[in-house]
Amino acid sequence: MEYVVITFLCLGILLYFLLGGADFGAGIIELFTSAKNRGKTRKTMYQAIGPVWEANHMWLIIAIVILFVGFPHIYTTMSVYLHIPLLIMLIGIIARGTAFVFRHYDAVHDNMQEVYNKIFVYSSFITPLFLGIIAGSVISGHIDTQATDFVSAYIYSWLNWFSVSVGLFTVALCGFLAAIYLIGETKDEHDKKRFIKKAEFMNIAAVLFGAMVFIASFKENVPLADWVFKNPIGLSAVILASLSLILLWYLLLKGKTKILRVLAGFQVTMILLAISYAHFPNFIRLKGGDTISLFSAVGPEKTIYSLGLALLLGSVLILPFLGYLFYKFQQKEEE
Amino acid sequence: MDDFIAARSQMALSLGFHIIFSCIGMVMPFFMAVSHYKWLKTNDEVYKNITKAWSKGVAIFFATGAVSGTMLSFELGLLWPKFMEHAGPIFGMPFSLEGTAFFIEAIALGFFLYGWNKLNKWFHWFTGMVVGVSGLASGILVVAANAWMNSPAGFDFVNGQYLNIDPIQAMFNKAWFTQALHMCLAAFTATGFAVAGVHALMVLRNSNKDFHLKAFKIAAVFACIGALLQPLSGDLSAKDVAKRQPAKLAAMEALYKTEKPAPLLIGGIVNEKDKTVKMAIQLPGALSFLAHGDFKAEVKGLDQIPEDQHPPVAITHYAFQIMVGIGTLLMLVAIIYFITIFKKKPLTDKPWLLKLFVYAIPLGYIALEAGWVVTEVGRQPWIIYGIMRTKDAVTPMPGIAYSFYIFSAIYISLSIIVTFLLYRQIKMVPILYNNSSTEPQKS
């Protein structure tokens, strides 16, 4: 059952990254869109994510519930030492979720819309930035459980080059996912070109920030390069990710749009796999090189057993229903 | 501000905020389903418009409830890490099921909100029902988790260790049923009265009478049935609390001394220093009856409980008085309403009755919040009753006061915006739904 639970945890994180990430990305794209095109971007985006957007964000809840039920020590270590970035991320989630719904359901359309838009685009940037910072901090080795002063316990745990680079990298990836997704959503040739431009821009940003992550990892002694390049799985994942990127741009030039999503999703999955595979089952790297692994932090047997059952039962109920939701609204657009 | 007080205040604020939104989110879908059903059966466009108008409200409340709920799942760890470290694996079961229920609710809501004219009409109706049922299930599960804090079960506590953990037993702890029943009825009553009241107000103002009167009737029936059943559920709860948490019951009734028979105090001013209550109306023997079903039974007072385990008496007592007082009032309104319907007089002839509902708009929620205060403050100083103290669970990080200020600001502004949005929705009803042949404008 441990493995079932861990699989769901990984799946939750991955799907949140892909679906929630594309969702954040849509806001990031809106942020980097010139004022005159924003209205159109917003409309395409709303049609694309409107019906599924609540569901996209459930994956975060699934992941966090698995953590606090099954791996309480990991959950509480993160809660204590990454309190501040978690808080900022939560404020981002609150602001973003409410602004998105408010701007659609405000019966009167006046300058309040501008307020909602502003909140939406900025929180779309801040939330994945801090999600990335949190993810980076977990493996950065800056969490210091022995720290006695406020700054080293609660600030330097996340405010370091590595974590911030991972945060920016996450933002670029989200933007990239969204741009690729939106290319397939629009019928308008002009818009399509714009989204392709955005995808290029985000792709370059992702490569740059990715390089920054590696540089920071050397500077701060995160064995990232070892995980990625010295491990056969990590290495092949990176190669596959690069190949799929080349294929993606080739197909894009050929004018294929729907298949791109699969490739972009695959690519991001490979990146996550490359980073995490060699690190697994370790989860948190603490200052001084100690680690907290999923197996050492796992909850009591009966808990894991019932959690695994609940997840299996849940997925039997959720997945077909969710699949039908995606299918139904996809199908309607094509008509 | 002291960090511990700040953490408690932030938690109370977050829960107090979330509870209103989640109650609306779990009850409104049932109102929608009724109106939707009536539309499908009668083809009366007004019912379709009511359903659509309500569904917009639901979308706003659901989104706000969802983000504040996400917030809470993190806040438990951010504020109470020591509690979660031990409690997570024990009382996590309802949370993991709740995750499922909530997920299904979100999917079904996607279908429902975006499915107009796209889905088979009965499948569409069904998705609306799924929203309601899974929302209700989430509510029950979360309350079951809270009930565990009041009535810990499913583990052995030996020398500070939590052994033999059984999450299923923890979920079906002794308090889950009475608490969940009371909460669900409260959600229906409070939301029903609030919705009915708003529509009653519009009927009184003569705007879109047909629309608002039909909407009013649907909400009012739910509200009144809830209000009539609630006292029975309250009685079950009281007997249960008397058995499991005598300190809470004593605080609710400010019973400082053990008495046999014990009187029920109505109102009164509590002096926590002198341990006295002044100016209360006393009903002799009534508390004995409420707590044990026998007018002569002994009721344990706070004098039998060590001082360091006393909950704050004044707050618990006042909150309990508010809850019961309002509950009684709403029950009376419900009785009057049913008598009126029974006599088959048109409601528009009875503006005073509609006015009663208008006055009742905030009452249900005030009672609901008061009830929440009773159960949470009445459990203090424990976070896990009899096992772990709240102050031992708080995060070591200093400066929680600032986070409390930030969240106060956020929740206050959210409340203002949501109220503003609802006001605009209601104001737009004549424009959006007056002419039933035109489709409501899409944004």
Coordinates of N, CA, C and O in Angstrom, one line a residue, chain B residues 207-290:
Chain B
S207 N -40.4 44.0 -7.0 CA -39.6 43.8 -8.2 C -39.6 42.4 -8.6 O -39.4 41.5 -7.8
N208 N -39.9 42.1 -9.9 CA -40.0 40.7 -10.4 C -40.7 39.7 -9.4 O -40.1 38.7 -9.0
K209 N -41.9 40.1 -9.0 CA -42.6 39.3 -8.0 C -42.7 37.8 -8.2 O -42.4 37.1 -7.3
D210 N -43.0 37.5 -9.4 CA -43.2 36.1 -9.7 C -41.9 35.3 -9.5 O -41.9 34.3 -8.8
F211 N -40.8 35.8 -10.1 CA -39.5 35.2 -9.9 C -39.1 35.1 -8.4 O -38.8 34.0 -8.0
H212 N -39.2 36.2 -7.7 CA -38.7 36.1 -6.3 C -39.6 35.3 -5.4 O -39.2 34.7 -4.5
L213 N -40.9 35.3 -5.7 CA -41.8 34.6 -4.9 C -41.6 33.1 -5.0 O -41.6 32.3 -4.0
K214 N -41.4 32.7 -6.3 CA -41.1 31.2 -6.5 C -39.8 30.8 -5.8 O -39.7 29.8 -5.2
A215 N -38.8 31.7 -6.0 CA -37.5 31.4 -5.3 C -37.7 31.3 -3.8 O -37.1 30.5 -3.1
F216 N -38.4 32.3 -3.3 CA -38.6 32.4 -1.9 C -39.2 31.1 -1.3 O -38.8 30.5 -0.3
K217 N -40.2 30.6 -2.0 CA -40.9 29.4 -1.5 C -40.0 28.2 -1.4 O -40.1 27.4 -0.4
I218 N -39.2 28.0 -2.4 CA -38.3 26.9 -2.4 C -37.3 27.0 -1.2 O -37.2 26.0 -0.4
A219 N -36.7 28.1 -1.0 CA -35.8 28.3 0.1 C -36.4 28.2 1.4 O -35.9 27.6 2.4
A220 N -37.6 28.8 1.5 CA -38.3 28.8 2.8 C -38.7 27.4 3.3 O -38.6 27.2 4.5
V221 N -39.1 26.6 2.4 CA -39.4 25.2 2.9 C -38.2 24.5 3.5 O -38.3 24.0 4.6
F222 N -37.1 24.6 2.8 CA -35.9 24.0 3.3 C -35.6 24.6 4.7 O -35.3 23.9 5.7
A223 N -35.6 25.9 4.8 CA -35.2 26.6 6.0 C -36.1 26.2 7.1 O -35.7 25.9 8.2
C224 N -37.4 26.1 6.9 CA -38.4 25.9 7.9 C -38.3 24.4 8.4 O -38.4 24.1 9.6
I225 N -38.1 23.5 7.5 CA -38.0 22.1 7.9 C -36.7 22.0 8.8 O -36.7 21.4 9.9
G226 N -35.6 22.6 8.3 CA -34.4 22.6 9.1 C -34.6 23.2 10.5 O -34.2 22.6 11.5
A227 N -35.3 24.3 10.6 CA -35.5 25.0 11.9 C -36.3 24.1 12.8 O -36.2 24.2 14.0
L228 N -37.3 23.4 12.3 CA -38.1 22.5 13.1 C -37.3 21.3 13.6 O -37.6 20.9 14.8
L229 N -36.4 20.8 12.8 CA -35.7 19.6 13.2 C -34.5 19.9 14.1 O -34.1 19.1 14.9
Q230 N -34.0 21.1 14.0 CA -32.8 21.5 14.7 C -32.9 21.3 16.2 O -31.9 20.8 16.8
P231 N -34.0 21.7 16.9 CA -34.0 21.5 18.3 C -33.9 20.0 18.7 O -33.2 19.7 19.8
L232 N -34.4 19.1 17.9 CA -34.3 17.7 18.3 C -32.8 17.3 18.2 O -32.3 16.6 19.1
S233 N -32.2 17.7 17.1 CA -30.7 17.4 17.0 C -29.9 18.1 18.1 O -29.0 17.5 18.6
G234 N -30.3 19.3 18.5 CA -29.6 20.0 19.6 C -29.8 19.2 20.9 O -28.8 19.1 21.7
D235 N -30.9 18.6 21.1 CA -31.1 17.8 22.3 C -30.2 16.6 22.3 O -29.5 16.3 23.3
L236 N -30.1 15.9 21.2 CA -29.1 14.8 21.1 C -27.7 15.3 21.4 O -27.0 14.6 22.1
S237 N -27.3 16.4 20.8 CA -26.0 16.9 21.0 C -25.7 17.2 22.5 O -24.7 16.9 23.1
A238 N -26.7 17.9 23.1 CA -26.6 18.2 24.5 C -26.3 17.0 25.4 O -25.4 17.0 26.3
K239 N -27.1 16.0 25.2 CA -27.0 14.8 26.0 C -25.6 14.1 25.8 O -25.0 13.6 26.7
D240 N -25.2 14.2 24.5 CA -23.9 13.6 24.1 C -22.7 14.4 24.8 O -21.8 13.8 25.4
V241 N -22.8 15.7 24.7 CA -21.8 16.5 25.3 C -21.7 16.3 26.9 O -20.7 16.2 27.5
A242 N -22.9 16.2 27.5 CA -23.0 16.0 28.9 C -22.2 14.7 29.3 O -21.5 14.7 30.3
K243 N -22.3 13.7 28.5 CA -21.6 12.5 28.7 C -20.1 12.6 28.5 O -19.3 12.1 29.3
R244 N -19.8 13.1 27.3 CA -18.4 13.1 26.9 C -17.5 14.3 27.4 O -16.3 14.1 27.7
Q245 N -18.1 15.5 27.4 CA -17.3 16.7 27.8 C -18.1 17.5 28.8 O -18.6 18.6 28.5
P246 N -18.1 17.0 30.0 CA -18.8 17.7 31.1 C -18.3 19.2 31.3 O -19.1 20.0 31.6
A247 N -17.0 19.4 31.0 CA -16.5 20.7 31.2 C -17.2 21.7 30.2 O -17.5 22.8 30.5
K248 N -17.3 21.2 29.0 CA -18.0 22.0 27.9 C -19.4 22.4 28.3 O -19.8 23.5 28.2
L249 N -20.1 21.3 28.7 CA -21.5 21.6 29.1 C -21.6 22.5 30.3 O -22.5 23.5 30.2
A250 N -20.8 22.4 31.2 CA -20.8 23.3 32.4 C -20.5 24.7 31.9 O -21.1 25.6 32.4
A251 N -19.6 24.9 31.0 CA -19.2 26.2 30.5 C -20.4 26.8 29.7 O -20.7 28.0 29.8
M252 N -21.1 25.9 28.9 CA -22.2 26.4 28.1 C -23.3 27.0 29.0 O -23.9 28.0 28.7
E253 N -23.5 26.4 30.2 CA -24.5 26.8 31.1 C -23.9 27.6 32.3 O -24.7 27.8 33.2
A254 N -22.7 27.9 32.2 CA -22.0 28.6 33.3 C -22.3 28.0 34.7 O -22.6 28.7 35.6
L255 N -22.2 26.7 34.7 CA -22.6 25.9 35.9 C -21.3 25.8 36.7 O -20.5 24.8 36.5
Y256 N -21.1 26.7 37.7 CA -19.8 26.6 38.4 C -19.9 25.5 39.5 O -18.9 24.9 39.8
K257 N -21.1 25.3 40.0 CA -21.2 24.3 41.1 C -22.0 23.1 40.6 O -23.0 23.3 40.0
T258 N -21.6 21.9 41.0 CA -22.3 20.7 40.7 C -23.7 20.8 41.4 O -23.7 21.2 42.6
E259 N -24.8 20.6 40.7 CA -26.1 20.7 41.3 C -27.0 19.5 41.0 O -26.9 18.9 39.9
K260 N -27.9 19.2 41.9 CA -28.8 18.1 41.7 C -30.1 18.5 42.3 O -30.2 18.6 43.5
P261 N -31.2 18.8 41.6 CA -31.2 19.0 40.2 C -30.6 20.4 39.8 O -30.5 21.3 40.6
A262 N -30.1 20.4 38.5 CA -29.5 21.7 38.0 C -30.4 22.5 37.2 O -31.2 22.0 36.4
P263 N -30.4 23.8 37.5 CA -31.3 24.7 36.7 C -30.7 25.1 35.4 O -29.5 25.1 35.2
L264 N -31.6 25.5 34.4 CA -31.1 26.0 33.2 C -31.1 27.5 33.3 O -32.1 28.1 33.7
L265 N -30.0 28.1 32.9 CA -29.9 29.5 33.0 C -30.1 30.1 31.6 O -29.6 29.7 30.6
I266 N -31.0 31.1 31.6 CA -31.2 31.8 30.4 C -30.6 33.2 30.5 O -31.0 34.0 31.4
G267 N -29.7 33.6 29.6 CA -29.0 34.9 29.7 C -28.1 34.9 30.9 O -27.5 33.9 31.3
G268 N -28.0 36.1 31.5 CA -27.2 36.3 32.7 C -25.8 36.9 32.3 O -25.3 36.8 31.2
I269 N -25.2 37.5 33.3 CA -23.8 38.0 33.1 C -22.8 37.2 33.9 O -23.0 37.1 35.1
V270 N -21.8 36.7 33.2 CA -20.9 35.8 33.9 C -19.7 36.6 34.4 O -19.2 37.4 33.7
N271 N -19.4 36.3 35.7 CA -18.2 36.9 36.2 C -17.2 35.8 36.5 O -17.4 35.0 37.4
E272 N -16.2 35.7 35.6 CA -15.3 34.6 35.6 C -14.4 34.6 36.9 O -14.0 33.5 37.3
K273 N -14.2 35.8 37.4 CA -13.3 35.9 38.6 C -14.0 35.3 39.8 O -13.5 34.5 40.6
D274 N -15.2 35.8 40.1 CA -16.0 35.4 41.3 C -16.7 34.1 41.0 O -17.3 33.5 41.9
K275 N -16.7 33.6 39.8 CA -17.4 32.4 39.4 C -18.9 32.5 39.8 O -19.4 31.6 40.5
T276 N -19.5 33.6 39.3 CA -20.9 33.7 39.6 C -21.6 34.2 38.3 O -20.9 34.7 37.4
V277 N -22.9 34.0 38.3 CA -23.7 34.5 37.2 C -24.8 35.3 37.7 O -25.5 34.9 38.6
K278 N -24.9 36.6 37.2 CA -25.9 37.5 37.7 C -27.0 37.7 36.7 O -26.8 37.6 35.5
M279 N -28.2 37.9 37.2 CA -29.3 38.4 36.4 C -29.8 37.3 35.3 O -30.3 37.7 34.3
A280 N -29.6 36.1 35.6 CA -30.1 35.1 34.7 C -31.4 34.6 35.1 O -31.8 34.6 36.3
I281 N -32.2 34.2 34.1 CA -33.5 33.5 34.5 C -33.2 32.1 34.7 O -32.6 31.4 33.9
Q282 N -33.8 31.5 35.8 CA -33.5 30.1 36.1 C -34.7 29.3 35.9 O -35.8 29.6 36.4
L283 N -34.5 28.2 35.2 CA -35.6 27.2 35.0 C -35.2 26.0 35.8 O -34.3 25.2 35.4
P284 N -35.8 25.8 37.0 CA -35.3 24.7 37.9 C -35.4 23.4 37.3 O -36.4 23.0 36.6
G285 N -34.3 22.6 37.4 CA -34.3 21.2 36.9 C -34.2 21.0 35.4 O -34.0 19.9 34.9
A286 N -34.3 22.1 34.7 CA -34.4 22.0 33.2 C -33.0 21.5 32.6 O -33.0 20.7 31.7
L287 N -31.9 22.0 33.2 CA -30.6 21.5 32.7 C -30.4 20.0 33.0 O -29.9 19.3 32.1
S288 N -30.9 19.6 34.1 CA -30.8 18.1 34.4 C -31.6 17.3 33.4 O -31.1 16.3 32.9
F289 N -32.7 17.9 33.0 CA -33.5 17.2 32.0 C -32.8 17.2 30.6 O -32.7 16.2 29.9
L290 N -32.3 18.4 30.2 CA -31.6 18.5 28.9 C -30.4 17.6 28.8 O -30.2 16.9 27.8

